[in-house]
mmCIF file of C-alpha atoms and ligand atoms in Angstrom:
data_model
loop_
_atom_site.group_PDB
_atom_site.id
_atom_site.type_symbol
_atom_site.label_atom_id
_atom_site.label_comp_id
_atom_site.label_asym_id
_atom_site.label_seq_id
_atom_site.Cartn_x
_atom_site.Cartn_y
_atom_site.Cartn_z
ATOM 1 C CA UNK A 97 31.639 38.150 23.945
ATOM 2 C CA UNK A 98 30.724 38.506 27.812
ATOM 3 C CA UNK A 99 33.808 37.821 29.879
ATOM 4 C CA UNK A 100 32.768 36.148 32.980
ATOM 5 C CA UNK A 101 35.362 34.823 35.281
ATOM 6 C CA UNK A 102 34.565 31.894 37.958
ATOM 7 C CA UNK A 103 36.595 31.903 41.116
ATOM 8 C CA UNK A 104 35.977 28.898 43.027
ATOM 9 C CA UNK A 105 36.839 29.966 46.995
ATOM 10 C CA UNK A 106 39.812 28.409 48.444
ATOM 11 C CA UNK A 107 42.177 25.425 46.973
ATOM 12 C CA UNK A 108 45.501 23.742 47.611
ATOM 13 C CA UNK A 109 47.070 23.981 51.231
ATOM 14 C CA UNK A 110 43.975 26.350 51.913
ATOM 15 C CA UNK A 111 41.025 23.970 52.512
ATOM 16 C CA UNK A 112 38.586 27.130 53.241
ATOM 17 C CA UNK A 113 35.388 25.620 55.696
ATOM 18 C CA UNK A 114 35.535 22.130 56.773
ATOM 19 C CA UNK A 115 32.569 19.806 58.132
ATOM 20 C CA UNK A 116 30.316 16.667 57.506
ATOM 21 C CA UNK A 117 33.994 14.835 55.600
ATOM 22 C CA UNK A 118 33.792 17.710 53.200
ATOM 23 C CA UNK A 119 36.273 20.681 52.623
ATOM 24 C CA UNK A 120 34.772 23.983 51.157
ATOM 25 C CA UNK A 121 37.640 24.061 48.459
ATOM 26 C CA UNK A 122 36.189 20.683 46.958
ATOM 27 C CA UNK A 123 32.876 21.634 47.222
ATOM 28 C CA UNK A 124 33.536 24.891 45.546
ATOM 29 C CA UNK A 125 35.592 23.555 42.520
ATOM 30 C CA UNK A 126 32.688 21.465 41.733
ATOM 31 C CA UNK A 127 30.290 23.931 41.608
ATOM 32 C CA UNK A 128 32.066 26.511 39.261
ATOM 33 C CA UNK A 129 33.250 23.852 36.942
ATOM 34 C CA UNK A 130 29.922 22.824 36.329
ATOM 35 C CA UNK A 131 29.013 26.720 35.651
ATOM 36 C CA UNK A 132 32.335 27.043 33.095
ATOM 37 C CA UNK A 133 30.849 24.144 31.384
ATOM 38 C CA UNK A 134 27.123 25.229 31.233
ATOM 39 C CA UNK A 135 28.316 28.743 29.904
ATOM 40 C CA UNK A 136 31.129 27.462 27.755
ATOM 41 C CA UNK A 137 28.589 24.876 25.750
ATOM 42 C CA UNK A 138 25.338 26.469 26.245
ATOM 43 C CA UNK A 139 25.982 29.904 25.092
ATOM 44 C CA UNK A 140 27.204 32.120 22.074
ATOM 45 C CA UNK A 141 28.299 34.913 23.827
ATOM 46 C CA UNK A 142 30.308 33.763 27.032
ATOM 47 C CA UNK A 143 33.644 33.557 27.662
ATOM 48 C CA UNK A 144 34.700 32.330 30.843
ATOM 49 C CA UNK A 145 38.057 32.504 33.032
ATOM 50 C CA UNK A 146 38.596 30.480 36.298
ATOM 51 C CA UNK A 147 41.058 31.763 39.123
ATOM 52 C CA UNK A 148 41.968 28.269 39.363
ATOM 53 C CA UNK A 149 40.744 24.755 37.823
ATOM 54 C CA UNK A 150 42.149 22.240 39.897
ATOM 55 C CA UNK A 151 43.781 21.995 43.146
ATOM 56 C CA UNK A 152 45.674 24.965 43.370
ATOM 57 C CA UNK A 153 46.631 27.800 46.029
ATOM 58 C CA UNK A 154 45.669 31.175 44.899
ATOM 59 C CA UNK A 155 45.898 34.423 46.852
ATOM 60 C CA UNK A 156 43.268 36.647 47.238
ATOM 61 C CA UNK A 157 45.416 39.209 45.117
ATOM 62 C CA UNK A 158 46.805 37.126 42.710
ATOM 63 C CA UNK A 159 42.989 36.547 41.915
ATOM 64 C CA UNK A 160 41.310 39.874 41.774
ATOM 65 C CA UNK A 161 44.894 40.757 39.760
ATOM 66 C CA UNK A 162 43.878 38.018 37.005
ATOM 67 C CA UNK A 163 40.472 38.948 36.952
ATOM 68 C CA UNK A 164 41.187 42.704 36.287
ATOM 69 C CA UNK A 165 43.772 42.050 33.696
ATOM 70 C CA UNK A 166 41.577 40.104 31.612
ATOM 71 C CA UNK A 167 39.595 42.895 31.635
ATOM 72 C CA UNK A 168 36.258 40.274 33.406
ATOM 73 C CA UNK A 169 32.590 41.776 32.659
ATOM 74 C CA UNK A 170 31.700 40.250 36.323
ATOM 75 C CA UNK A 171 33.359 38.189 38.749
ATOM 76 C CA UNK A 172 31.545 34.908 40.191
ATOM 77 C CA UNK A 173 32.921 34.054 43.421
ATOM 78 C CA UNK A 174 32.347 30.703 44.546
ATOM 79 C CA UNK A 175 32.219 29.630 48.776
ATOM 80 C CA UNK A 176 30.465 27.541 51.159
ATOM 81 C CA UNK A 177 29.393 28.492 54.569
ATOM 82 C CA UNK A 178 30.315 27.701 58.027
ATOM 83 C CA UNK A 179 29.668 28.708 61.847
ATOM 84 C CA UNK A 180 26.023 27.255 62.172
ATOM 85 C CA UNK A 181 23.668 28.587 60.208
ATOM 86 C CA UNK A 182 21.612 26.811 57.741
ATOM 87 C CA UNK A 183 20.649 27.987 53.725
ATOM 88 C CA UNK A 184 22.014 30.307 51.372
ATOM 89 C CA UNK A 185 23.206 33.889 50.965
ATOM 90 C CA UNK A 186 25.128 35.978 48.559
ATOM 91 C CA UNK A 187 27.046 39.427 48.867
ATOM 92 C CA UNK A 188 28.199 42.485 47.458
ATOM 93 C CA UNK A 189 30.378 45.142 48.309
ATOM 94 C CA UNK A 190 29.052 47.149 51.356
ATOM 95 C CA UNK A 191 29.944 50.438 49.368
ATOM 96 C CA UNK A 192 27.418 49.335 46.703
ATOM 97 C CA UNK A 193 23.838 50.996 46.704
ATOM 98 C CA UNK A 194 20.624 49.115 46.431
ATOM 99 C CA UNK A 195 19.968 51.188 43.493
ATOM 100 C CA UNK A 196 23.505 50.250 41.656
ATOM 101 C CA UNK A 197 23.936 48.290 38.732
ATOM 102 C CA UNK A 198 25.956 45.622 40.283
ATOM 103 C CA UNK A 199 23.167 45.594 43.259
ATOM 104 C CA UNK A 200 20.077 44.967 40.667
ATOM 105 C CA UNK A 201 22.577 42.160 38.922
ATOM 106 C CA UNK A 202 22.381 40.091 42.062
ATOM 107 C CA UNK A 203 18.596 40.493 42.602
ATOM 108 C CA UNK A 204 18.330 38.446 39.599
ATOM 109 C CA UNK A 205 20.961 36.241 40.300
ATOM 110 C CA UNK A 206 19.636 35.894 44.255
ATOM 111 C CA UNK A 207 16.038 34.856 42.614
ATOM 112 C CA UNK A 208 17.547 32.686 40.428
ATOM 113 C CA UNK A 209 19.781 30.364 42.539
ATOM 114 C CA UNK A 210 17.510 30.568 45.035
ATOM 115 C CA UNK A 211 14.674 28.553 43.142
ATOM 116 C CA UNK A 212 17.112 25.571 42.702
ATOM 117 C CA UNK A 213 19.272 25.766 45.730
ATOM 118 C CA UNK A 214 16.950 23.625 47.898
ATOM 119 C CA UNK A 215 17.778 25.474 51.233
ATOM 120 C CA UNK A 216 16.246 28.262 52.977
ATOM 121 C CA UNK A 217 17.425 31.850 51.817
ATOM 122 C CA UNK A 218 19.001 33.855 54.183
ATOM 123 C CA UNK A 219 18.815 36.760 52.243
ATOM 124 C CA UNK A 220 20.989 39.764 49.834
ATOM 125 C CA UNK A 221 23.839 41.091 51.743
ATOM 126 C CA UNK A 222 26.952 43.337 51.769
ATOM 127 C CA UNK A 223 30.594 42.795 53.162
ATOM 128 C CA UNK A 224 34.234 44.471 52.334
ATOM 129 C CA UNK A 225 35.506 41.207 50.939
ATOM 130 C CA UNK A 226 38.833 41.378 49.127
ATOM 131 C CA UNK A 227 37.149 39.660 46.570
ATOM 132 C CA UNK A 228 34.488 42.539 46.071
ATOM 133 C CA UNK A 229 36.249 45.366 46.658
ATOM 134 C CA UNK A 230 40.103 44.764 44.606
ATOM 135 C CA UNK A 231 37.612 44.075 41.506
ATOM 136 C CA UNK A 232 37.384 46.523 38.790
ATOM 137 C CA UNK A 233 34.070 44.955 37.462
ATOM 138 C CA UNK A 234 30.886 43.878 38.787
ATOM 139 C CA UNK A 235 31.497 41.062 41.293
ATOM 140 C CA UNK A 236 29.741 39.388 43.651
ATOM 141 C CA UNK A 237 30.064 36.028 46.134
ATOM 142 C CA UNK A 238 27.803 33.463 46.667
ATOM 143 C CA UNK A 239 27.716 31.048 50.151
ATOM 144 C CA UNK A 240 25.767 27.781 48.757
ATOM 145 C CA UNK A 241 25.271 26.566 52.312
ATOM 146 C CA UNK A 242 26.723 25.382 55.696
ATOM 147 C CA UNK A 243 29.507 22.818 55.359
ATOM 148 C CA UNK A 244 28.833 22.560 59.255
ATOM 149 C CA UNK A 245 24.944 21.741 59.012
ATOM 150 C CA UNK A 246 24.211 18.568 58.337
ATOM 151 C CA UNK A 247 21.596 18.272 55.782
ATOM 152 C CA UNK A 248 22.984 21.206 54.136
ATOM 153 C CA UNK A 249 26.192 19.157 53.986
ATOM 154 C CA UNK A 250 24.217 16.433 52.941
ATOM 155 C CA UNK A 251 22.885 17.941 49.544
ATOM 156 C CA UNK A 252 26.611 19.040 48.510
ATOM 157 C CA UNK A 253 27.317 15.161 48.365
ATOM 158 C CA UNK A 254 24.920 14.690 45.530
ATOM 159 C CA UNK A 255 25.971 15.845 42.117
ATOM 160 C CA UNK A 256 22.247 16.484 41.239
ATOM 161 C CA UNK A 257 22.316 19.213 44.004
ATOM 162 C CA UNK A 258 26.122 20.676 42.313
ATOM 163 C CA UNK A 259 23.978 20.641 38.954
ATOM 164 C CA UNK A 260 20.915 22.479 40.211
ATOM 165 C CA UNK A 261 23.507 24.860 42.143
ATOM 166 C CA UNK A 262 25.544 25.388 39.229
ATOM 167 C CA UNK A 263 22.216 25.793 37.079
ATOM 168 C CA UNK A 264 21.124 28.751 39.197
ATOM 169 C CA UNK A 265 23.802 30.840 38.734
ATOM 170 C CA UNK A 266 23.773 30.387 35.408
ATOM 171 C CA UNK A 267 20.064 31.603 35.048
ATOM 172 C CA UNK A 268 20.991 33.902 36.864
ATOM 173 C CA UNK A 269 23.992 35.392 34.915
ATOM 174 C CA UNK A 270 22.098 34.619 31.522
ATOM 175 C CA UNK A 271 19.456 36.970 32.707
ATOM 176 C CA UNK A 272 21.164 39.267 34.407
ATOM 177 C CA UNK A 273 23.855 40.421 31.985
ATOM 178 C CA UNK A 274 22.568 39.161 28.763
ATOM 179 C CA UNK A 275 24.014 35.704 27.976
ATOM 180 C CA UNK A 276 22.497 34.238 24.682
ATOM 181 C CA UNK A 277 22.230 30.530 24.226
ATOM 182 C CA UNK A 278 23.291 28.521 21.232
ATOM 183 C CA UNK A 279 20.673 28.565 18.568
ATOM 184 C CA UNK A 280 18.778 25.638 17.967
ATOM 185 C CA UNK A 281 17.146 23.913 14.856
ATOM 186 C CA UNK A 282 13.709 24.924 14.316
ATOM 187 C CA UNK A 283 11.486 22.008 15.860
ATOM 188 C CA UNK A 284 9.741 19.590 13.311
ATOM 189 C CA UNK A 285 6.898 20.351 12.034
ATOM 190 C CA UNK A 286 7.834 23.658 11.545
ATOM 191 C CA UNK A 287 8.307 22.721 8.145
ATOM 192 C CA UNK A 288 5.617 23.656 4.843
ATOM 193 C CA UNK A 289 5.462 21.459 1.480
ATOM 194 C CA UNK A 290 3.390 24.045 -0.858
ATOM 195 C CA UNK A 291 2.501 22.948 -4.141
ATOM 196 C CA UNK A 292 3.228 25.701 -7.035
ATOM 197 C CA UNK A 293 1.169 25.694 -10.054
ATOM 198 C CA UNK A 294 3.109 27.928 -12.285
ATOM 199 C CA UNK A 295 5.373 30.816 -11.717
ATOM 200 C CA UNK A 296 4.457 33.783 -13.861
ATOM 201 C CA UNK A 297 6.350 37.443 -14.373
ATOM 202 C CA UNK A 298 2.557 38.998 -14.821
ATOM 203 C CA UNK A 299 -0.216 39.018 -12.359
ATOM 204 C CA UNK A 300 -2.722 38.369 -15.242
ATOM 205 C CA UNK A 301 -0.940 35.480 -16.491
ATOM 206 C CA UNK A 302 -1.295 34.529 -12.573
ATOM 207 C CA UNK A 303 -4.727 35.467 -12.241
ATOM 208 C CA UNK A 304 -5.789 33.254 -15.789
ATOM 209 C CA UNK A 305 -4.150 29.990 -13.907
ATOM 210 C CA UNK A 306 -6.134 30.760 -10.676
ATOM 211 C CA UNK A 307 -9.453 30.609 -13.221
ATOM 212 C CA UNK A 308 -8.416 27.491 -15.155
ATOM 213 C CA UNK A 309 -7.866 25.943 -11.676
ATOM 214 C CA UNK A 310 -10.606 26.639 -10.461
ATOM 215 C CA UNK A 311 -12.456 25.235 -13.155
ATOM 216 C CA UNK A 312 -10.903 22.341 -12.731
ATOM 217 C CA UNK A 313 -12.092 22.017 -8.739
ATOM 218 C CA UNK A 314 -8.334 23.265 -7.533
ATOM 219 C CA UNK A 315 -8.591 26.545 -4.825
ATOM 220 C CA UNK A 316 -5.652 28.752 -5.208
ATOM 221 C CA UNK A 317 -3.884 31.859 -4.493
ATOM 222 C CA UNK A 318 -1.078 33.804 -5.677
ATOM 223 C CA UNK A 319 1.921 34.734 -3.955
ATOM 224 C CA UNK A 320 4.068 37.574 -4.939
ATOM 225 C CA UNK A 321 8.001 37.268 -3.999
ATOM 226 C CA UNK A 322 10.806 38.704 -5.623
ATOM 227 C CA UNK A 323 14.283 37.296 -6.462
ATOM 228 C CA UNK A 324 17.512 39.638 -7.763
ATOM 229 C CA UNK A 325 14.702 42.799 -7.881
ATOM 230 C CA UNK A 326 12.268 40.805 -10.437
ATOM 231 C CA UNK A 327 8.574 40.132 -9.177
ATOM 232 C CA UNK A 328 7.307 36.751 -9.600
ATOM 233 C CA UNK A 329 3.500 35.965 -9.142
ATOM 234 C CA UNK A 330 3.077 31.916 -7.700
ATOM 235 C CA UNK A 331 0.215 30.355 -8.039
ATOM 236 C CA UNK A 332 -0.129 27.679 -4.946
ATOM 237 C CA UNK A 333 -2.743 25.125 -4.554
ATOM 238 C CA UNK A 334 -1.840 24.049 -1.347
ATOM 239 C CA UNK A 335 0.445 24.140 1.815
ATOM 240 C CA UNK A 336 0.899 20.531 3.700
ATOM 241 C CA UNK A 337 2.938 19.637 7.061
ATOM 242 C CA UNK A 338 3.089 16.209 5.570
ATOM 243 C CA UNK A 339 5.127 15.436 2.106
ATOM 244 C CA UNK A 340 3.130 12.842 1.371
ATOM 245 C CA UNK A 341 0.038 15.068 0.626
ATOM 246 C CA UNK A 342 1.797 17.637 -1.254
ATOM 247 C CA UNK A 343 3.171 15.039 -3.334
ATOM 248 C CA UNK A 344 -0.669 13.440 -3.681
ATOM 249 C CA UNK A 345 -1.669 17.201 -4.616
ATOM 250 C CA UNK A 346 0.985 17.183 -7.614
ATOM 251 C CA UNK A 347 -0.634 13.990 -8.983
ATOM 252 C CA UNK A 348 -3.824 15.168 -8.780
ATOM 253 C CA UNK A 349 -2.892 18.118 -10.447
ATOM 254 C CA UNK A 350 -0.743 16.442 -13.392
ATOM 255 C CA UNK A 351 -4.014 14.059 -13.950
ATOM 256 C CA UNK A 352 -5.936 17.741 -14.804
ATOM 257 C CA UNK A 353 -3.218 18.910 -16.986
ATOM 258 C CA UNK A 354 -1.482 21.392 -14.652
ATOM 259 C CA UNK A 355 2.186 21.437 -14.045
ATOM 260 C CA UNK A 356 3.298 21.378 -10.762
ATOM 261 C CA UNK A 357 6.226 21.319 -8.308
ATOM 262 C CA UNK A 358 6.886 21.456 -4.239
ATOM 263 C CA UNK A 359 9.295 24.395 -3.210
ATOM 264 C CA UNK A 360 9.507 23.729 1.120
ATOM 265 C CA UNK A 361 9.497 27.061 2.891
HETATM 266 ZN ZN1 LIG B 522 35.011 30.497 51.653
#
């Protein structure tokens, strides 16, 4: 399991950026529930932890403390902008490299929310955020707009815009450190009705009911599989996507005298 924990900026009697009737810690807790949930239901291999999940007031330290004890893979932290700009940026810690790990992690996470976020990017940067540097892990903080800008403040209104946000980074972290998603059925019509004409421990035995078939106006082929280490030669007269004609091929084929069955593969 990937352990990713989810701090959402801010919360309880510290409101973080305010503007446009919104408070940043609101904003915030919306957006990083929605990523718990996408990673929690979407995907085999996450595990998440949040600093907090409702309302709360969390230190700086009591956060980076959590985070490290759980032993995170990469910290997610959460914010929203303020002091007049307009779009998004993210950060990393200024001591990090272009060339580090953690710095080619939040290229792909950068591209990622920045397809959906619906604002103009203001680019990769670095800072000596608490948040950053007290983390033992990969970590890295993303500022999903201007609270103070009005159409940026605006967009965090609509939930669509919290989904798309929330999608993003979790593109981003599925690509980035190698989430898998749930696995899903194979789509219909995947599925092959073949039509077996006798099952034989001999090829010649297989290759006599190929001739006698073929007299008869059937076209065949064998198909060699093995079960508990013995060989078995199948003779098949047909595959079909629809049930309904391998069933029509038995008929045919108990009318000439052959005995046959549908195995679906
Ligand atoms: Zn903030």
């Amino acid at each position: 399991m990937v352990k990713i924990y989810i701090d959402p900026g801010h919360g309880g009697t510290d409101s973080g950026a305010l503007g446009n009737g919104l408070k940043e810690k609101d904003v915030t807790l919306a957006i990083a529930t929605r990523v718990r949930n996408m990673l929690v239901n979407e995907y085999s291999n996450a595990t998440v932890r949040m600093s907090r999940t409702g309302d709360q007031t969390v230190s700086l330290t009591q956060r980076t403390t959590d985070a490290n004890a759980w032993g995170a893979a990469f910290y997610m932290s959460i914010h929203i902008n303020a002091g007049g700009g307009n779009g998004y940026e993210d950060y990393i810690h200024s001591n990090l490299s272009d060339s580090s790990t953690t710095a080619q992690v939040r290229n792909t996470i950068h591209a990622e929310i920045s397809k959906l976020i619906e604002m103009p990017n203001r680019g990769k940067k670095k800072a000596d955020f608490h948040v950053l540097r007290e983390t033992n892990m990969q970590a890295m903080l993303t500022e999903n707009g201007f609270i103070d800008f009005a159409s940026n403040a605006a967009k965090m209104k609509s939930s669509d815009w919290l989904d798309k946000v929330a999608r993003g980074h979790v593109n981003g972290l599925e690509k980035a450190i190698g989430l898998k998603k749930n696995s899903t059925p194979p789509p219909s019509g995947s599925t092959l009705y073949r039509v077996v004409t006798g099952s034989f421990s001999t090829r010649n035995n297989a290759d006599q009911r190929v001739a006698e078939l073929k007299a008869k106006g059937f076209d065949s082929f064998i198909d060699i599989f093995t079960q508990s280490g013995v060989t078995y030669y199948r003779v098949i007269t047909g595959s079909f996507k629809d049930k309904a004609n391998a069933d029509e091929q038995v008929n045919d084929l108990k009318k000439a005298g052959f005995d046959a069955f549908i195995i679906v593969v």
